[in-house]
Protein backbone atom coordinates (compact mmCIF):
# COMPACT_ATOMS: atom_id res chain seq x y z
CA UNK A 1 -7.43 -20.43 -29.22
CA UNK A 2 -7.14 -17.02 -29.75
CA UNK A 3 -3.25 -16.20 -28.24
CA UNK A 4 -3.30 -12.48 -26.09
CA UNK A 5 -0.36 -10.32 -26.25
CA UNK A 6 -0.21 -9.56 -22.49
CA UNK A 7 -2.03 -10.22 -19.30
CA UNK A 8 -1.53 -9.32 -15.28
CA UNK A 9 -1.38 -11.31 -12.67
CA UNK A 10 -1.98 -9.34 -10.03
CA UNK A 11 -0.78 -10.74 -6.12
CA UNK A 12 -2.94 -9.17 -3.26
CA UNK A 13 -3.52 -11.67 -0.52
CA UNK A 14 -0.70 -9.97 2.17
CA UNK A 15 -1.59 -10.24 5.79
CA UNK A 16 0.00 -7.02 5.74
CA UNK A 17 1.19 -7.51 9.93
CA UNK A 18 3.26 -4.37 9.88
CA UNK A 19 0.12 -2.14 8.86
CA UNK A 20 -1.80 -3.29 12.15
CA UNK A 21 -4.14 -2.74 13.25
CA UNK A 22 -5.32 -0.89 9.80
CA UNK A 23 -5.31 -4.58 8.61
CA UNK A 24 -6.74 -6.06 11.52
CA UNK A 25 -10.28 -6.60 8.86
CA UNK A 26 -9.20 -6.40 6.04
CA UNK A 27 -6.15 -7.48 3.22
CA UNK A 28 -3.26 -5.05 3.12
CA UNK A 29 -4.46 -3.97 -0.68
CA UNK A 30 -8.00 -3.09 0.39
CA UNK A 31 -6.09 -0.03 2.80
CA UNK A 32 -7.49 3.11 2.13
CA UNK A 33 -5.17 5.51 0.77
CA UNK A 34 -5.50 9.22 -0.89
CA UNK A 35 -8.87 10.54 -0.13
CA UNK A 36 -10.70 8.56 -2.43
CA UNK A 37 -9.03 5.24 -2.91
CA UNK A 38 -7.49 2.00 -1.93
CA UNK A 39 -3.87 0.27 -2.47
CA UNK A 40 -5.51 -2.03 -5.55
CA UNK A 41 -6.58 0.76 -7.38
CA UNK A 42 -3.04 1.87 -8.48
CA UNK A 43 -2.41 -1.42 -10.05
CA UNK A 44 -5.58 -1.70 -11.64
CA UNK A 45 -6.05 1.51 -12.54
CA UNK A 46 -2.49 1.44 -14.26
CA UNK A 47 -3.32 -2.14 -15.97
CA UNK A 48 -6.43 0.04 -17.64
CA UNK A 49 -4.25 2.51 -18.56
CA UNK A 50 -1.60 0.93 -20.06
CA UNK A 51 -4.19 -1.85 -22.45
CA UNK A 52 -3.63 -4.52 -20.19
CA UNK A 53 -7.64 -6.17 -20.62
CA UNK A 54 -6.93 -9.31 -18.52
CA UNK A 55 -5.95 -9.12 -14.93
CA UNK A 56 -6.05 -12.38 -12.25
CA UNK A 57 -6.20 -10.98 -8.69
CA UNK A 58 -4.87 -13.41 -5.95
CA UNK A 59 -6.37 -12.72 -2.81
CA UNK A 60 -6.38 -14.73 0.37
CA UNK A 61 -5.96 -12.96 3.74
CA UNK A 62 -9.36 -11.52 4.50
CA UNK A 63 -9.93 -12.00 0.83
CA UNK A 64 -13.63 -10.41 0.72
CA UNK A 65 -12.40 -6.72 1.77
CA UNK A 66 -10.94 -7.40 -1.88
CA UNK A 67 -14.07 -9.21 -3.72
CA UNK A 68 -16.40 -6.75 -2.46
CA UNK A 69 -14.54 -3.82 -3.96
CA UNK A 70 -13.34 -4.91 -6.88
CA UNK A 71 -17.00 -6.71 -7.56
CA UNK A 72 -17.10 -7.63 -11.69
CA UNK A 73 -14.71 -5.05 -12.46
CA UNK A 74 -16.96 -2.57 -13.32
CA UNK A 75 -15.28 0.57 -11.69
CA UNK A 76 -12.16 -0.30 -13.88
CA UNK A 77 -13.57 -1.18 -17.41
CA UNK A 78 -12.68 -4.21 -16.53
CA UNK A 79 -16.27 -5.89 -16.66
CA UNK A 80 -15.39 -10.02 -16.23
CA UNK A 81 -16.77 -11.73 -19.46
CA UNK A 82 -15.49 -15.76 -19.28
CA UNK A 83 -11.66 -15.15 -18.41
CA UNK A 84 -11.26 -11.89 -20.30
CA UNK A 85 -11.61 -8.59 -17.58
CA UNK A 86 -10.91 -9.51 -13.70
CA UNK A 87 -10.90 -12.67 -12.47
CA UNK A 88 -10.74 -13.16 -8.60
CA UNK A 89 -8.53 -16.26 -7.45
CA UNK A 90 -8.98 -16.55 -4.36
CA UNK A 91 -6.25 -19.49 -2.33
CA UNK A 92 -9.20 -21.68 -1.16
CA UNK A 93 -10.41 -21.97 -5.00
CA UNK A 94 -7.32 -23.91 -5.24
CA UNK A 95 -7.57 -25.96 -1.70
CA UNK A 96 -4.39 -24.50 -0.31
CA UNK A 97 -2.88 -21.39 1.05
CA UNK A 98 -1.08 -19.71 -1.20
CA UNK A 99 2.55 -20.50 0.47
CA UNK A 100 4.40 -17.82 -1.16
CA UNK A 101 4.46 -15.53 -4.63
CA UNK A 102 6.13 -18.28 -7.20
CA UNK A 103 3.45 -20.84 -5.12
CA UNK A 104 0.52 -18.41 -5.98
CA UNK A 105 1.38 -18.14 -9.29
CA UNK A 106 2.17 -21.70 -10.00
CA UNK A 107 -1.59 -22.83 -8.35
CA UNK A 108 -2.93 -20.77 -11.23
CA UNK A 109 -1.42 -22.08 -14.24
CA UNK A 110 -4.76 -23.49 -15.64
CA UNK A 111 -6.19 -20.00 -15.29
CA UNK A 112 -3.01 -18.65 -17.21
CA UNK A 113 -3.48 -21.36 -19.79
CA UNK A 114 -6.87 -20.48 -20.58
CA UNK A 115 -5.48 -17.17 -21.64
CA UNK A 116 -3.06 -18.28 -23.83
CA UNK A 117 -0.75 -15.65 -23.27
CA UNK A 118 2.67 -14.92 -24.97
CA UNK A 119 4.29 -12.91 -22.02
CA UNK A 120 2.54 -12.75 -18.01
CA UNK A 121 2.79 -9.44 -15.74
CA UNK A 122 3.27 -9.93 -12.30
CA UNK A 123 2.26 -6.85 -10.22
CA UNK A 124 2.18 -6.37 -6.30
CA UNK A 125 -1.05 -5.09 -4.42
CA UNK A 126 0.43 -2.80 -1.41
CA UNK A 127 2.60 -0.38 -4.07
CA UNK A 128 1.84 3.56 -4.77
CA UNK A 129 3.11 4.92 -8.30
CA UNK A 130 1.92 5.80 -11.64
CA UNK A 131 3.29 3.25 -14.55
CA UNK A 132 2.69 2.37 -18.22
CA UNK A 133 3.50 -1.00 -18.56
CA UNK A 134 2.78 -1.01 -22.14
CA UNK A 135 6.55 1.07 -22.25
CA UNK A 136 8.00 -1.99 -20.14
CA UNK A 137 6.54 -4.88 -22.13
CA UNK A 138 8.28 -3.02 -25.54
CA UNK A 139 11.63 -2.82 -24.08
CA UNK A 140 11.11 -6.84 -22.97
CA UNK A 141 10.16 -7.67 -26.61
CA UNK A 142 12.36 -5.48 -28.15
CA UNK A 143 15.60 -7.49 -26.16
CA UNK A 144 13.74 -10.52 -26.75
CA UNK A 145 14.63 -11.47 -22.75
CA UNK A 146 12.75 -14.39 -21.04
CA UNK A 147 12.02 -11.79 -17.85
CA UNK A 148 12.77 -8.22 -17.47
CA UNK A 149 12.49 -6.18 -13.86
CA UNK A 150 11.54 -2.96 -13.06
CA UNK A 151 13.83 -1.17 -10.85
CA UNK A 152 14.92 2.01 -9.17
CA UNK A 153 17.43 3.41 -7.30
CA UNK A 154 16.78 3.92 -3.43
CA UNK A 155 18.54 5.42 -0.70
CA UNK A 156 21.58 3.65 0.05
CA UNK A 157 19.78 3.57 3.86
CA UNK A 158 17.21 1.83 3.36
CA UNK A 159 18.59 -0.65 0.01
CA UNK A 160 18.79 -3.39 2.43
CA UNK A 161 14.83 -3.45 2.57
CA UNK A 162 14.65 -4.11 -1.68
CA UNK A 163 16.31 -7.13 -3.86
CA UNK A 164 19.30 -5.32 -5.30
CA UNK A 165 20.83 -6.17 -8.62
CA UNK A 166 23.80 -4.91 -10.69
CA UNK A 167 23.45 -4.48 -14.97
CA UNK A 168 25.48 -4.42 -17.61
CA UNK A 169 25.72 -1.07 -19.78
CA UNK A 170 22.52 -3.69 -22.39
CA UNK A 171 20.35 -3.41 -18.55
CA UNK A 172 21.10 -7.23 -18.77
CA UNK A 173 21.22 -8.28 -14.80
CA UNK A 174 24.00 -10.05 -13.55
CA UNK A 175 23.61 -10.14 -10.10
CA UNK A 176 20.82 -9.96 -7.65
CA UNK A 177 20.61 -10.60 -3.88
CA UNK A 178 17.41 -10.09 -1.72
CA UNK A 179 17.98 -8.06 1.06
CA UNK A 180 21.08 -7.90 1.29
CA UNK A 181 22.81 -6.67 4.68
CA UNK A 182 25.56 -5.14 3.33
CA UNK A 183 24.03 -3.92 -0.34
CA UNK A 184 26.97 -3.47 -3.01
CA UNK A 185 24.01 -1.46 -5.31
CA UNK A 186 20.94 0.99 -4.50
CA UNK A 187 19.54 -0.35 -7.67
CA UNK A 188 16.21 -2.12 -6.17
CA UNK A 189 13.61 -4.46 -7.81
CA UNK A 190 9.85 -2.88 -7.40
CA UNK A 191 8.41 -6.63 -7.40
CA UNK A 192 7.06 -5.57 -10.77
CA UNK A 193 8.32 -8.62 -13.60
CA UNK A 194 7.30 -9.51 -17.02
CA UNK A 195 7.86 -12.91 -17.69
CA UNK A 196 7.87 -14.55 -21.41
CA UNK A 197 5.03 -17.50 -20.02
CA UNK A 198 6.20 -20.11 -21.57
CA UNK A 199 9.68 -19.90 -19.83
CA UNK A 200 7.86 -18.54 -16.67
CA UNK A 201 5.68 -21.88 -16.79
CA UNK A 202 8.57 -24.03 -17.08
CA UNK A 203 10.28 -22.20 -14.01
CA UNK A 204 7.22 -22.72 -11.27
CA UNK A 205 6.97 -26.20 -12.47
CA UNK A 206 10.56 -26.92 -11.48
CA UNK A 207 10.22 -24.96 -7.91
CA UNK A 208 7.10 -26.57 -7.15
CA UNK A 209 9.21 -29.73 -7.01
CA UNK A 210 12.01 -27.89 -5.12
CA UNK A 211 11.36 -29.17 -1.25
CA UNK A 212 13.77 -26.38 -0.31
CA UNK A 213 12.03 -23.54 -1.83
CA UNK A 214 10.36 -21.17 0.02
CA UNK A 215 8.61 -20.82 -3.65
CA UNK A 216 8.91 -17.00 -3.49
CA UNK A 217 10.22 -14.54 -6.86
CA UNK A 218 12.59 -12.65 -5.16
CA UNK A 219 14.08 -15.18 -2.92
CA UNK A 220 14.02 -17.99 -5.46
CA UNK A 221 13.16 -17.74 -8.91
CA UNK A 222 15.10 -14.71 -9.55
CA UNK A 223 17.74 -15.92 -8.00
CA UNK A 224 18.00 -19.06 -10.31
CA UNK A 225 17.39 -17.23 -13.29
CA UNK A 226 20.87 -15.11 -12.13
CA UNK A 227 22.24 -18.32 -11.70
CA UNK A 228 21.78 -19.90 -15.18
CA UNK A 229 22.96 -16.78 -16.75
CA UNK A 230 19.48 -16.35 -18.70
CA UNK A 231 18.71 -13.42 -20.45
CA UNK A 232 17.22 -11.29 -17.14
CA UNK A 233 16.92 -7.53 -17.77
CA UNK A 234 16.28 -4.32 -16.11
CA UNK A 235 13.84 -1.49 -16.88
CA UNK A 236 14.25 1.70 -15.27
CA UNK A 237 11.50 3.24 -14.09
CA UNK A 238 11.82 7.10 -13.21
CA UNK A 239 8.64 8.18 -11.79
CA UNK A 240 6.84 8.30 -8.24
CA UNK A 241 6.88 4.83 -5.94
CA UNK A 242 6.26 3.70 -2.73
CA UNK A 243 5.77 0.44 -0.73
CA UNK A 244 3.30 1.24 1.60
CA UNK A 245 3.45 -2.12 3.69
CA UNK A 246 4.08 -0.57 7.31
CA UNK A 247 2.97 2.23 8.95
CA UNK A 248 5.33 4.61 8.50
CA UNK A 249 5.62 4.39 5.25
CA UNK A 250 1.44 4.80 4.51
CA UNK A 251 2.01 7.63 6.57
CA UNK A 252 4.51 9.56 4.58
CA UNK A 253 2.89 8.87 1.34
CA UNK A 254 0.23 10.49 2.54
CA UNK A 255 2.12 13.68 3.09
CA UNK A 256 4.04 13.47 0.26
CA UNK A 257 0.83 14.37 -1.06
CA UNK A 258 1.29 17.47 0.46
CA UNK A 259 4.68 18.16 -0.56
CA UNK A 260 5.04 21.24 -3.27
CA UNK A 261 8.80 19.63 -3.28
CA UNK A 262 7.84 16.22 -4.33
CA UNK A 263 7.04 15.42 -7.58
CA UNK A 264 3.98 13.28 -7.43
CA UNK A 265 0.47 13.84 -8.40
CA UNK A 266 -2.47 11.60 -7.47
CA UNK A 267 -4.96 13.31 -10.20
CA UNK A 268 -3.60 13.30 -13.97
CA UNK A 269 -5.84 14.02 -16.81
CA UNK A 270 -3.92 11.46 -18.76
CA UNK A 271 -3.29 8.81 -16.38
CA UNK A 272 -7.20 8.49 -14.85
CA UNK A 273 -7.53 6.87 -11.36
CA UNK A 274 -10.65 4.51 -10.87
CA UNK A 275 -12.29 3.39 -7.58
CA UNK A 276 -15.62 2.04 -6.19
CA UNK A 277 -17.07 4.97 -4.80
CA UNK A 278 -17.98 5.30 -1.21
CA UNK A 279 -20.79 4.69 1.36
CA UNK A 280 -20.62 7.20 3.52
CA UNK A 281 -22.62 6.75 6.84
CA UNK A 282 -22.58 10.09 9.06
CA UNK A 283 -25.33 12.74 8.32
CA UNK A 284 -23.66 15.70 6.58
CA UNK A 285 -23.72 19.15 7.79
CA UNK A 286 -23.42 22.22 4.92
CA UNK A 287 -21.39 24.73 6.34
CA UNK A 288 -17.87 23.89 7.45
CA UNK A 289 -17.37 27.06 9.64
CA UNK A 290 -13.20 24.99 10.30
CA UNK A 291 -10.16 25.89 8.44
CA UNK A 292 -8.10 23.78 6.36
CA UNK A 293 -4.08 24.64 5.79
CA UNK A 294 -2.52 22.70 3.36
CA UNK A 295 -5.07 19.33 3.09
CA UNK A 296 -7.27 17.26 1.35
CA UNK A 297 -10.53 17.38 2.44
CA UNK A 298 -13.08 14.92 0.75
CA UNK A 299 -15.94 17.39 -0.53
CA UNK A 300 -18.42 14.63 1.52
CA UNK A 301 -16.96 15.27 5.08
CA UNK A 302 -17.33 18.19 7.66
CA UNK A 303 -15.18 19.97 9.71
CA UNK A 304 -16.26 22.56 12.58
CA UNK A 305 -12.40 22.25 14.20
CA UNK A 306 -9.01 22.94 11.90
CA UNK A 307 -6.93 20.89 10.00
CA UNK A 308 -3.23 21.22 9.11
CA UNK A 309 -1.19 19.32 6.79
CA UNK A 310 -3.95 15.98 7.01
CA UNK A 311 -5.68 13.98 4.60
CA UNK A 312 -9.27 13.67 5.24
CA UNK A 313 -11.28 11.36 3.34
CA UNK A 314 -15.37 10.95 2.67
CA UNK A 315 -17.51 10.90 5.31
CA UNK A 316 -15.82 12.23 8.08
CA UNK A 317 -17.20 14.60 10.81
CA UNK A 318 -14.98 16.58 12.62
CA UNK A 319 -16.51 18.20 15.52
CA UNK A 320 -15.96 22.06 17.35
CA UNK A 321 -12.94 23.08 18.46
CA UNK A 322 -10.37 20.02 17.16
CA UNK A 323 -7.28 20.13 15.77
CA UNK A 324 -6.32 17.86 13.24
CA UNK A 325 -2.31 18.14 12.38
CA UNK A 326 -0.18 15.73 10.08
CA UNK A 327 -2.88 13.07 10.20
CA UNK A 328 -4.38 10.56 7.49
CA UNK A 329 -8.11 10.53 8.66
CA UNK A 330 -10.08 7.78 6.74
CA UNK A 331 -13.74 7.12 5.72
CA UNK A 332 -16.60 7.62 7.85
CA UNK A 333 -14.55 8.58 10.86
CA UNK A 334 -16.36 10.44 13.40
CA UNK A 335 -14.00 12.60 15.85
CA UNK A 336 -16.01 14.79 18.76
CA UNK A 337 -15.47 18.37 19.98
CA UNK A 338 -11.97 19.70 21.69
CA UNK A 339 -9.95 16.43 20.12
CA UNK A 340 -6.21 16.82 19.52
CA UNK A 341 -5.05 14.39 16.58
CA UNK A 342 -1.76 14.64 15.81
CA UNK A 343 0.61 12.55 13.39
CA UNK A 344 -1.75 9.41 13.64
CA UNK A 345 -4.00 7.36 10.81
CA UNK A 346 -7.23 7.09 12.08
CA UNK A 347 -8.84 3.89 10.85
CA UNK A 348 -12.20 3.68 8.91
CA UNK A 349 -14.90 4.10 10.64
CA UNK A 350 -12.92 4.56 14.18
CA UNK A 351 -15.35 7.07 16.73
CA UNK A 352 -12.79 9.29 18.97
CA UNK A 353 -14.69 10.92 21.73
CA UNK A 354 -14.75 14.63 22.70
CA UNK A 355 -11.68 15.58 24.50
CA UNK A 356 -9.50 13.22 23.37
CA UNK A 357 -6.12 13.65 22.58
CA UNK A 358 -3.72 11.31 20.08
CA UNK A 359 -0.16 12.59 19.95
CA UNK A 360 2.89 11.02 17.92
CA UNK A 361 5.28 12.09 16.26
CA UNK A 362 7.20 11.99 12.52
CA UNK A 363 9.49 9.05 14.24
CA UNK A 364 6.13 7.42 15.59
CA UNK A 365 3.30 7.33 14.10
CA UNK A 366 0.07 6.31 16.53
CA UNK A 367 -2.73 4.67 14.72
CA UNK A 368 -6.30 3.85 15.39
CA UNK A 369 -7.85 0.84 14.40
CA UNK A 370 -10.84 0.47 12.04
CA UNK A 371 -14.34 0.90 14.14
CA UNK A 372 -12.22 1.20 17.29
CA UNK A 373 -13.94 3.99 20.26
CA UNK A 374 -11.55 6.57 21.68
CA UNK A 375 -12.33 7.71 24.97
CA UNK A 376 -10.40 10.80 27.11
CA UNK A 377 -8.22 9.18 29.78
CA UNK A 378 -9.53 10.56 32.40
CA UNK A 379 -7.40 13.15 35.08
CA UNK A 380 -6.85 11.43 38.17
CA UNK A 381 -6.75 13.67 41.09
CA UNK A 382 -5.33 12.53 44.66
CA UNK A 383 -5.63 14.57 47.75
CA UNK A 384 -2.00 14.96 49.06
CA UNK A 385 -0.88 13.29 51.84
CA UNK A 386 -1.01 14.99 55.44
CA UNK A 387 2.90 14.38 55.50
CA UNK A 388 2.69 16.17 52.16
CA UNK A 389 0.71 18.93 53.37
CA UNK A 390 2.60 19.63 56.60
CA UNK A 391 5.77 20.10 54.00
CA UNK A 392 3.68 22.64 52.06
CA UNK A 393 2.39 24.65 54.72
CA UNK A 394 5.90 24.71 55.85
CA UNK A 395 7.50 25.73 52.99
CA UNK A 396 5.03 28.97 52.61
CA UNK A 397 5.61 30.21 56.09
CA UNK A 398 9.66 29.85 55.27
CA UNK A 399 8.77 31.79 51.56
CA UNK A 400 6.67 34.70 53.55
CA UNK A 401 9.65 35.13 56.38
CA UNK A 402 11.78 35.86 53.35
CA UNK A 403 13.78 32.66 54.17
């Protein structure tokens, strides 16, 4: 059996809760995000990029929004041919739910066997960056450690969202705690690990058998590894990344899209991005008679109203006289005459009505579900009371007697 340098292992069955109702039909992955894309495609696209031929997605919360984009692979090179391109492991190929990331993982050690692998990447679905991992796996070989981590540093404010770990001036880790309330470190784990398999293989097997695991890397198997002092490192990774697992934060990697003053850019002429294209289903118009300020506009949608600051993806029809501010707007959306949108995510294929207005704010995002119908609420007007009126006709006699 021929023995393969590398492969991925790539986990992509979230519920994702805190992006509902986005997720309310499909996996947290399968999110649309940047115009022209979904979550998966950054991991994929950066497992094509970086020679990684061999990738195992694990899907199981509304697992065919996945299958039916990522089909045989074909948008990604990635064509499947036996075990070799993408392989879709679905939890109910095994029997049982995946119960947590080590648990996924361990159910698909026969599929990891097949491959004969010398070292296994585990990847997250719901993550936005740019990344050679071919640069990681060299620094793993070349300190010959059974597991190395990606990290970054974070905001102190929000470190107690991440696994934070302290290093040694070798990036060997010596400590790591997951979530920690009081963080001594803003040095956070990205849920990106390369694992030598063998080692990796021995470690699921053990938790497996652990009744009190919750069978989960960052809450157990890292931990243990700390534990037994095993040779854990740390590779710093400098570039552009965002969890996009809640609302919020979709949102303001959308804008930092946007952002002259962030350094981040979706389209690089070395670093490709692949996708299954589109269906769009509105008619098209040719003329956009609008006017966009500061947006992305996908060349496929229309806009008679304006747009500010947004992200508008294909398919989209955006009728006379709206206004479209700080907004993610995604595919085949269809939003009527005289609508106000304003810092919201409209959901695919979501229908908002004419006159309707959807207001947040930066601290509170409103989103629309997928297919859901937005109607105006309508103005409720009451005849005022003959109490009421006796006050008002009152008052004006007072105002005209100069008193």
């Amino acid at each position: 059996m021929i023995k393969k340098e590398c492969i991925a292992m790539l986990l992509a069955g979230g519920e994702g809760r805190r992006l509902a109702p986005l997720t309310s039909e499909m996996a947290k992955p399968a999110v649309p995000f940047g115009g022209h894309y979904r979550i998966i495609d950054f991991p994929l696209s950066n497992c094509v990029n970086s020679g990684i031929g061999t990738v195992g997605v694990l899907t199981q919360y509304e697992a065919s929004s996945l299958h039916e984009h990522i089909g045989n692979g074909e948008p990604w090179g990635l064509q499947t041919v036996g075990d070799n391109g993408v392989s879709l492991l679905p939890s109910y190929r095994t029997g049982h739910e995946y119960l947590g990331t080590a648990d996924a993982i361990y159910k698909n050690i026969e599929y990891i066997d097949r491959n004969n692998p010398e070292h296994v990447l585990i990847l997250s679905g719901d993550h936005i960056y740019h990344m050679d991992y071919s640069d990681m796996l060299q620094q793993h070989k070349s300190k010959d450690a059974t597991a190395t981590i990606s990290v970054m540093e974070v905001p102190w404010e929000d470190a107690s969202r991440f696994g934070i770990l302290s290093t040694n001036a070798d990036l060997q880790i010596s400590d790591f705690k997951e979530k920690p309330a009081q963080p001594e470190s803003n040095l956070a784990s990205m849920g990106i690990y390369i694992f030598k398999w063998s080692y990796l293989k021995k470690l699921l097997l053990d938790d497996a058998s652990n009744l009190k695991s919750t069978h989960d890397f960052g809450k157990d198997i890292i931990p243990s590894m700390v534990n037994n002092q095993d040779p854990l490192f740390a590779y710093r990774f400098n570039g552009y990344w965002r969890d996009v697992g809640t609302v919020e934060s979709l949102w303001d990697a959308h804008m930092d899209l946007l952002d002259d003053k962030v350094e981040w850019e979706l389209h690089k002429s070395n670093w490709p991005m692949y996708s299954r294209p589109w269906i769009t289903k509105h008619s098209q118009h040719k003329d956009k008679v609008g006017t966009l300020s500061n947006c992305m506009m996908s060349e496929s949608s229309t806009l008679d109203g304006n747009a500010e600051k947004s992200v508008i993806f294909c398919g989209v029809e955006i009728g006379n006289g709206s206004e479209i501010k700080h907004s993610v707007i995604m595919p085949n959306v269809k939003i009527g005459r005289n609508v106000i949108i304003e810092h919201a995510i409209i959901g695919e294929g979501a229908v908002i009505k004419d006159g309707s207005v959807i207001k947040g704010s930066a601290n509170h995002v409103l989103v629309v579900g997928p297919r859901e119908i937005i109607f105006p609420k309508p103005t409720v007007r009451t005849q005022p009371t003959r109490l009421l009126q006796d006050v008002l006709e009152k008052s004006a006699r007072l105002s005209a007697q100069g008193l």
